[in-house]
JSON list of C-alpha atoms in Angstrom, two decimals:
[
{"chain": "A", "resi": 102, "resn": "UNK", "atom": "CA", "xyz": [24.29, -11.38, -67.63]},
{"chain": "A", "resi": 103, "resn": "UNK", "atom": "CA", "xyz": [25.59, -9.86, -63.99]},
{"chain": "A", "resi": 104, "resn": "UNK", "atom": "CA", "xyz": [28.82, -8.02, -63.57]},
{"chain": "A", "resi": 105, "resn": "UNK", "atom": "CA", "xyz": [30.43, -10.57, -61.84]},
{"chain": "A", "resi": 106, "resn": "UNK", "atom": "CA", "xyz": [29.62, -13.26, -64.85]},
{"chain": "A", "resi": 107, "resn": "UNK", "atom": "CA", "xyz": [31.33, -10.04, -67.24]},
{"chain": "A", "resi": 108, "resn": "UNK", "atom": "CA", "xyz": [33.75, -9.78, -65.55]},
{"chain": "A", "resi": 109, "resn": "UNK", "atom": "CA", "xyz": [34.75, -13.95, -65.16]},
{"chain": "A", "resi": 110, "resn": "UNK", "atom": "CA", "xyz": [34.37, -13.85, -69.22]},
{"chain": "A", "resi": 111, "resn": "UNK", "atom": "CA", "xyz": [36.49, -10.99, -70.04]},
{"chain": "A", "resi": 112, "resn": "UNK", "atom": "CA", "xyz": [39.03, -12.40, -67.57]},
{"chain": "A", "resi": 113, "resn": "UNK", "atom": "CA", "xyz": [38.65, -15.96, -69.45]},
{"chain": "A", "resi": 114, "resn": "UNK", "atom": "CA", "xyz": [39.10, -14.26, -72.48]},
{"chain": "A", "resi": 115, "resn": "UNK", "atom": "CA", "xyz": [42.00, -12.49, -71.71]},
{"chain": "A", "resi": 116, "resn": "UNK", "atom": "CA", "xyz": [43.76, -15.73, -71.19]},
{"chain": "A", "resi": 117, "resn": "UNK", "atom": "CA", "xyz": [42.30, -17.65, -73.90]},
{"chain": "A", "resi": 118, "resn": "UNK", "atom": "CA", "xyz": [41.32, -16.01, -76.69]},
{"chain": "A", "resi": 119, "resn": "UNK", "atom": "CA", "xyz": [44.10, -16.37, -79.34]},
{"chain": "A", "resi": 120, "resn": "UNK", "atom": "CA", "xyz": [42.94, -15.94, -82.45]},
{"chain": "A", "resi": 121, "resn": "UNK", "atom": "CA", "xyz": [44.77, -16.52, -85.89]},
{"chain": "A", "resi": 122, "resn": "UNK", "atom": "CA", "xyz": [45.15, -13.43, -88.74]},
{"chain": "A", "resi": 123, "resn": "UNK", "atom": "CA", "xyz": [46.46, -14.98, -92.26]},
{"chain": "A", "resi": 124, "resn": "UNK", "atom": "CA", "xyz": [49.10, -16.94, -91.19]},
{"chain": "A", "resi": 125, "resn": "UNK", "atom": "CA", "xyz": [49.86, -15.35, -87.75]},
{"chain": "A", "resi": 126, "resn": "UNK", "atom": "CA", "xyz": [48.78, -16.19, -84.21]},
{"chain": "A", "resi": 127, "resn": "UNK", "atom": "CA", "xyz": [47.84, -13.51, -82.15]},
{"chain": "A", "resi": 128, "resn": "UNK", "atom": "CA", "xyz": [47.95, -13.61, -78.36]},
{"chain": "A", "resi": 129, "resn": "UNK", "atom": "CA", "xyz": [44.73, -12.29, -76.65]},
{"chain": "A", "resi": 130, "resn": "UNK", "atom": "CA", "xyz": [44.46, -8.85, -76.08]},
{"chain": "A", "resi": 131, "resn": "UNK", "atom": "CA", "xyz": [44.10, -8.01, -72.71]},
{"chain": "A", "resi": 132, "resn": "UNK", "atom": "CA", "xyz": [43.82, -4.30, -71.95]},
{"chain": "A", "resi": 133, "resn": "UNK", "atom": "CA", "xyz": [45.97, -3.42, -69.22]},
{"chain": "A", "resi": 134, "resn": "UNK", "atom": "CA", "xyz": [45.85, 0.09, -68.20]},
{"chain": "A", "resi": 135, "resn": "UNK", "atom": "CA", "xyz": [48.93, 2.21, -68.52]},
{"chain": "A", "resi": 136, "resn": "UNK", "atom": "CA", "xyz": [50.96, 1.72, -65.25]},
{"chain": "A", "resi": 137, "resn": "UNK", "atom": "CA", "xyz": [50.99, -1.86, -66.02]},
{"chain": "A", "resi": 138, "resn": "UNK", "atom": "CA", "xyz": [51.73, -1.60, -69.39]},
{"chain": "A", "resi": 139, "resn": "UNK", "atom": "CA", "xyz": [55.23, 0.45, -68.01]},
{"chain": "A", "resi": 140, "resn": "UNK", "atom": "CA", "xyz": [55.81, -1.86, -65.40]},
{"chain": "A", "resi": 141, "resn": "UNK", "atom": "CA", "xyz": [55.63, -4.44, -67.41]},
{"chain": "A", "resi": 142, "resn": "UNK", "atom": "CA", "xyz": [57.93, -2.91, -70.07]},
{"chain": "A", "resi": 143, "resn": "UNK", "atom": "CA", "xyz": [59.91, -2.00, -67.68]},
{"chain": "A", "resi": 144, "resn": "UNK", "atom": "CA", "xyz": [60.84, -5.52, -66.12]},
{"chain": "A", "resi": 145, "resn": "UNK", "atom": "CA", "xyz": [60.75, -6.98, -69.10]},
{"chain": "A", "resi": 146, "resn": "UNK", "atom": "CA", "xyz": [63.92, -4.81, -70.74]},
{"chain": "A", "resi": 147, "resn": "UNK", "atom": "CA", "xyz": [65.84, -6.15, -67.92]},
{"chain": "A", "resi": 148, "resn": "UNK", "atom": "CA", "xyz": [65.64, -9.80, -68.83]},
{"chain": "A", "resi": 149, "resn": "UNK", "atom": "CA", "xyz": [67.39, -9.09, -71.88]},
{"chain": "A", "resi": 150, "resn": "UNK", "atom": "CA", "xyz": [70.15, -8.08, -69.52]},
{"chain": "A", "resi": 151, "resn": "UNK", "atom": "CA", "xyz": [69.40, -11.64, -67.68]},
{"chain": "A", "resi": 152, "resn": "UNK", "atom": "CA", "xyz": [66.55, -11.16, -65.22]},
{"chain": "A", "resi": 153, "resn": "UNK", "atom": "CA", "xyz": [65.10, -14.38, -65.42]},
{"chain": "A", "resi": 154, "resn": "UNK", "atom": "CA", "xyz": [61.05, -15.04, -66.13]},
{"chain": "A", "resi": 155, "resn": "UNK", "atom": "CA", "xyz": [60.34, -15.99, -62.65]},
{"chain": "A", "resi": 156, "resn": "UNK", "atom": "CA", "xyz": [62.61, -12.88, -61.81]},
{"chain": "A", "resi": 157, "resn": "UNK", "atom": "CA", "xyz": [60.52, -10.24, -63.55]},
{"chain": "A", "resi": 158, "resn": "UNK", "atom": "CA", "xyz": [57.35, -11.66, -62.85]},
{"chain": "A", "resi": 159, "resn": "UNK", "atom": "CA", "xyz": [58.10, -11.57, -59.37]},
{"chain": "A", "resi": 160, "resn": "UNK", "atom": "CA", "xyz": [59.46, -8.26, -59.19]},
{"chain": "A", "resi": 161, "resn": "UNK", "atom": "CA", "xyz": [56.45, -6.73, -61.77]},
{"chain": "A", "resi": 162, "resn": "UNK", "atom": "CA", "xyz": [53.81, -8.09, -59.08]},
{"chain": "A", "resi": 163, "resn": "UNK", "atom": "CA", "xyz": [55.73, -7.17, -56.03]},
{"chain": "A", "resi": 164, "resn": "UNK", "atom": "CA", "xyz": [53.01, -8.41, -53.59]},
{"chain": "A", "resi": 165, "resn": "UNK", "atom": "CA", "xyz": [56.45, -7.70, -50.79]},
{"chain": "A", "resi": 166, "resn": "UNK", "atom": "CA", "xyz": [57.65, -4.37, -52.52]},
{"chain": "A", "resi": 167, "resn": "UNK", "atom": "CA", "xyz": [59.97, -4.20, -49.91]},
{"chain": "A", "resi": 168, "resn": "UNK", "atom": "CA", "xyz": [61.74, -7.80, -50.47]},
{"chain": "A", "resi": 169, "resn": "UNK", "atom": "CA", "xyz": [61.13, -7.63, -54.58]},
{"chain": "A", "resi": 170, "resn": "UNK", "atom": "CA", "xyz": [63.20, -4.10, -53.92]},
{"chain": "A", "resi": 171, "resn": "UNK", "atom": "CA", "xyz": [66.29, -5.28, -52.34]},
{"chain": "A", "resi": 172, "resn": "UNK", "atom": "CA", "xyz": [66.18, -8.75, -54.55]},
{"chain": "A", "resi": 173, "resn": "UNK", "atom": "CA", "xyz": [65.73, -6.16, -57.96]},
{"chain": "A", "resi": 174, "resn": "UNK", "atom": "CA", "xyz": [68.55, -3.52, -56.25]},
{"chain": "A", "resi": 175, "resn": "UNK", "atom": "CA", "xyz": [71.20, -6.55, -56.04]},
{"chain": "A", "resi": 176, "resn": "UNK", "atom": "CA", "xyz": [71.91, -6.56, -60.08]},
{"chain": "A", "resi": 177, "resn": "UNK", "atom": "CA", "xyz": [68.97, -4.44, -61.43]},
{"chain": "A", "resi": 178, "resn": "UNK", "atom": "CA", "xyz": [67.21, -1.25, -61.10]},
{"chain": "A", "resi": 179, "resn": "UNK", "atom": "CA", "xyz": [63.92, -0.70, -59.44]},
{"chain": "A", "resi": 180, "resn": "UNK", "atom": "CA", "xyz": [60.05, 0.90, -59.91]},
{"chain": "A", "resi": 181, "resn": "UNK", "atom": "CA", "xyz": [58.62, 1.26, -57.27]},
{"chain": "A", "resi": 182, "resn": "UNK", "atom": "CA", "xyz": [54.95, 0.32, -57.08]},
{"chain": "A", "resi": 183, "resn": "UNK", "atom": "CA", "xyz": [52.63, 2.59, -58.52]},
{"chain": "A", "resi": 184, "resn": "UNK", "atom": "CA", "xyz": [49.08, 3.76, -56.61]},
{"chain": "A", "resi": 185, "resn": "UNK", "atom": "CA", "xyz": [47.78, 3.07, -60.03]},
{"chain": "A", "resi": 186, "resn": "UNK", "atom": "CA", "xyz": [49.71, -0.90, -60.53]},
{"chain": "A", "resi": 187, "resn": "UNK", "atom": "CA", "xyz": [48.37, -1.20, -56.90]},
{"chain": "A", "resi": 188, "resn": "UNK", "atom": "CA", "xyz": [44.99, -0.83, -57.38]},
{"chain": "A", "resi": 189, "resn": "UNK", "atom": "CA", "xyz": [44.85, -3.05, -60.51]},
{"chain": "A", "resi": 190, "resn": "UNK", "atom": "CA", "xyz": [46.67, -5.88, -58.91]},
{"chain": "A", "resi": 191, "resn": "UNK", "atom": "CA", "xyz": [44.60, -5.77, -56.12]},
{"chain": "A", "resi": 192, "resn": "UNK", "atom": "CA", "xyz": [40.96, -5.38, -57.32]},
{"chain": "A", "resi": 193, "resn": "UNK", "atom": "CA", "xyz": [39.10, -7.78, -55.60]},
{"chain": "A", "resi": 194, "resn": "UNK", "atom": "CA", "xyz": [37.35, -9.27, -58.74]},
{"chain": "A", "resi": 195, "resn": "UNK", "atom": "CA", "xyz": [36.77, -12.27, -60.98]},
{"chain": "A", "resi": 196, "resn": "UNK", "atom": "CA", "xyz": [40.00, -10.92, -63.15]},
{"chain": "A", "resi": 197, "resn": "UNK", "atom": "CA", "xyz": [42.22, -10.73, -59.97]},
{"chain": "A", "resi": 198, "resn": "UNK", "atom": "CA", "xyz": [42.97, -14.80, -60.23]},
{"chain": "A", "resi": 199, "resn": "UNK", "atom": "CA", "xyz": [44.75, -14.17, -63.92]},
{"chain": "A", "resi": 200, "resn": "UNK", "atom": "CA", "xyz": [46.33, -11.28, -62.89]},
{"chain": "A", "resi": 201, "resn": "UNK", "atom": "CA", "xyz": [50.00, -13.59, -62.89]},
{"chain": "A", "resi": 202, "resn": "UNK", "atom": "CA", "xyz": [48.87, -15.60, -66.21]},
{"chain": "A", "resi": 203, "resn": "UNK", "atom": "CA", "xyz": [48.03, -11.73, -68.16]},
{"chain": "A", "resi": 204, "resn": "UNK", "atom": "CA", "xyz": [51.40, -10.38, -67.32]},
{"chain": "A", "resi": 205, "resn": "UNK", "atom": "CA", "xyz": [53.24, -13.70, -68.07]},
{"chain": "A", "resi": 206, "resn": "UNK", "atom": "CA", "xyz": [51.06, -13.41, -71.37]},
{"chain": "A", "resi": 207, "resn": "UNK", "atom": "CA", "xyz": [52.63, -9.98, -71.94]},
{"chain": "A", "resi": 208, "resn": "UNK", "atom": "CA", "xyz": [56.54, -11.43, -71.35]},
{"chain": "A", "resi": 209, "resn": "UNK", "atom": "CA", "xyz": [56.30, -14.22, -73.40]},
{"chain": "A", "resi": 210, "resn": "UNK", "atom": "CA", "xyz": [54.20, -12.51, -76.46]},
{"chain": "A", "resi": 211, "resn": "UNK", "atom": "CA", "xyz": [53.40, -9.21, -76.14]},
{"chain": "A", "resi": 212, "resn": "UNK", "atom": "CA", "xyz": [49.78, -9.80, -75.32]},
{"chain": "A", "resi": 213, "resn": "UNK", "atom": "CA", "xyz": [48.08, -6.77, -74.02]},
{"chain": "A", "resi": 214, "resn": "UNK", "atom": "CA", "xyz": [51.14, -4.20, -74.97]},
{"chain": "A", "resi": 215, "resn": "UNK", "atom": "CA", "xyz": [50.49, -1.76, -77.74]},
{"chain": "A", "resi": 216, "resn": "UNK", "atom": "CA", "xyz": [52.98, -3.67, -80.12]},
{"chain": "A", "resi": 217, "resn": "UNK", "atom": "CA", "xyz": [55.36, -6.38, -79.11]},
{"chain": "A", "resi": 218, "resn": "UNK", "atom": "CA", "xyz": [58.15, -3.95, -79.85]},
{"chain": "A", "resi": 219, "resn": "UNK", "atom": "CA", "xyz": [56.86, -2.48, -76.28]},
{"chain": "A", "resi": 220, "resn": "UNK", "atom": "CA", "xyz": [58.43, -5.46, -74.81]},
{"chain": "A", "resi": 221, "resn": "UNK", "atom": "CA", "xyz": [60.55, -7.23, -77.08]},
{"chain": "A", "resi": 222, "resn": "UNK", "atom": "CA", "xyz": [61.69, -4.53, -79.14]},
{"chain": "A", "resi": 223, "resn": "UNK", "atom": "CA", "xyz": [61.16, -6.49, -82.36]}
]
């Protein structure tokens, strides 16, 4: 198997692998390294103070740092963009399409955070 066909898998699988333990279902586990993991944990605190989804996942990607700054300064506070969040986001791989779908993963269950109390404090 090539790299690139690795790669497209573990990307697949990061996505859609949810898997069921007794009578719980588990969200895949995705692996993100640990400036996403903060930026991630970081957005996602301030939607309990009522960032919305599309709000955080916006801001955690900030593709325009400088616009998702001065929309996040307005009623929130800001991280800026890490070298390290950079990089990842902007890997030019097979993974790089599902970059959106892992961290929406990781709002909505947890997936790929060491515990869903990283996120959801629960």
């Amino acid at each position: 198997m090539s790299n690139s066909e690795d790669l497209f898998k573990k990307a697949i699988s990061s996505i859609y692998h949810w898997s069921i333990e007794g009578d719980k279902v588990k969200p895949p586990q995705i692996g993100f390294p640990p400036a996403v993991k903060a930026r991630i944990a970081f957005f996602a605190s301030q939607m309990e103070g009522g960032l919305l989804f599309s709000g955080a996942l916006e801001l955690i990607l900030a593709y325009d740092e400088q616009q998702a700054k001065q929309k996040c300064e307005m009623g929130g506070e800001w991280l800026p963009v890490s070298d390290e969040f950079r990089k990842w986001r902007d890997q030019p791989d097979f993974a790089q399409v599902f970059r959106e779908e892992q961290i929406a993963l990781a709002l909505m269950y947890g997936a790929g955070m060491e515990s869903n109390n990283d996120i959801h404090g629960v």
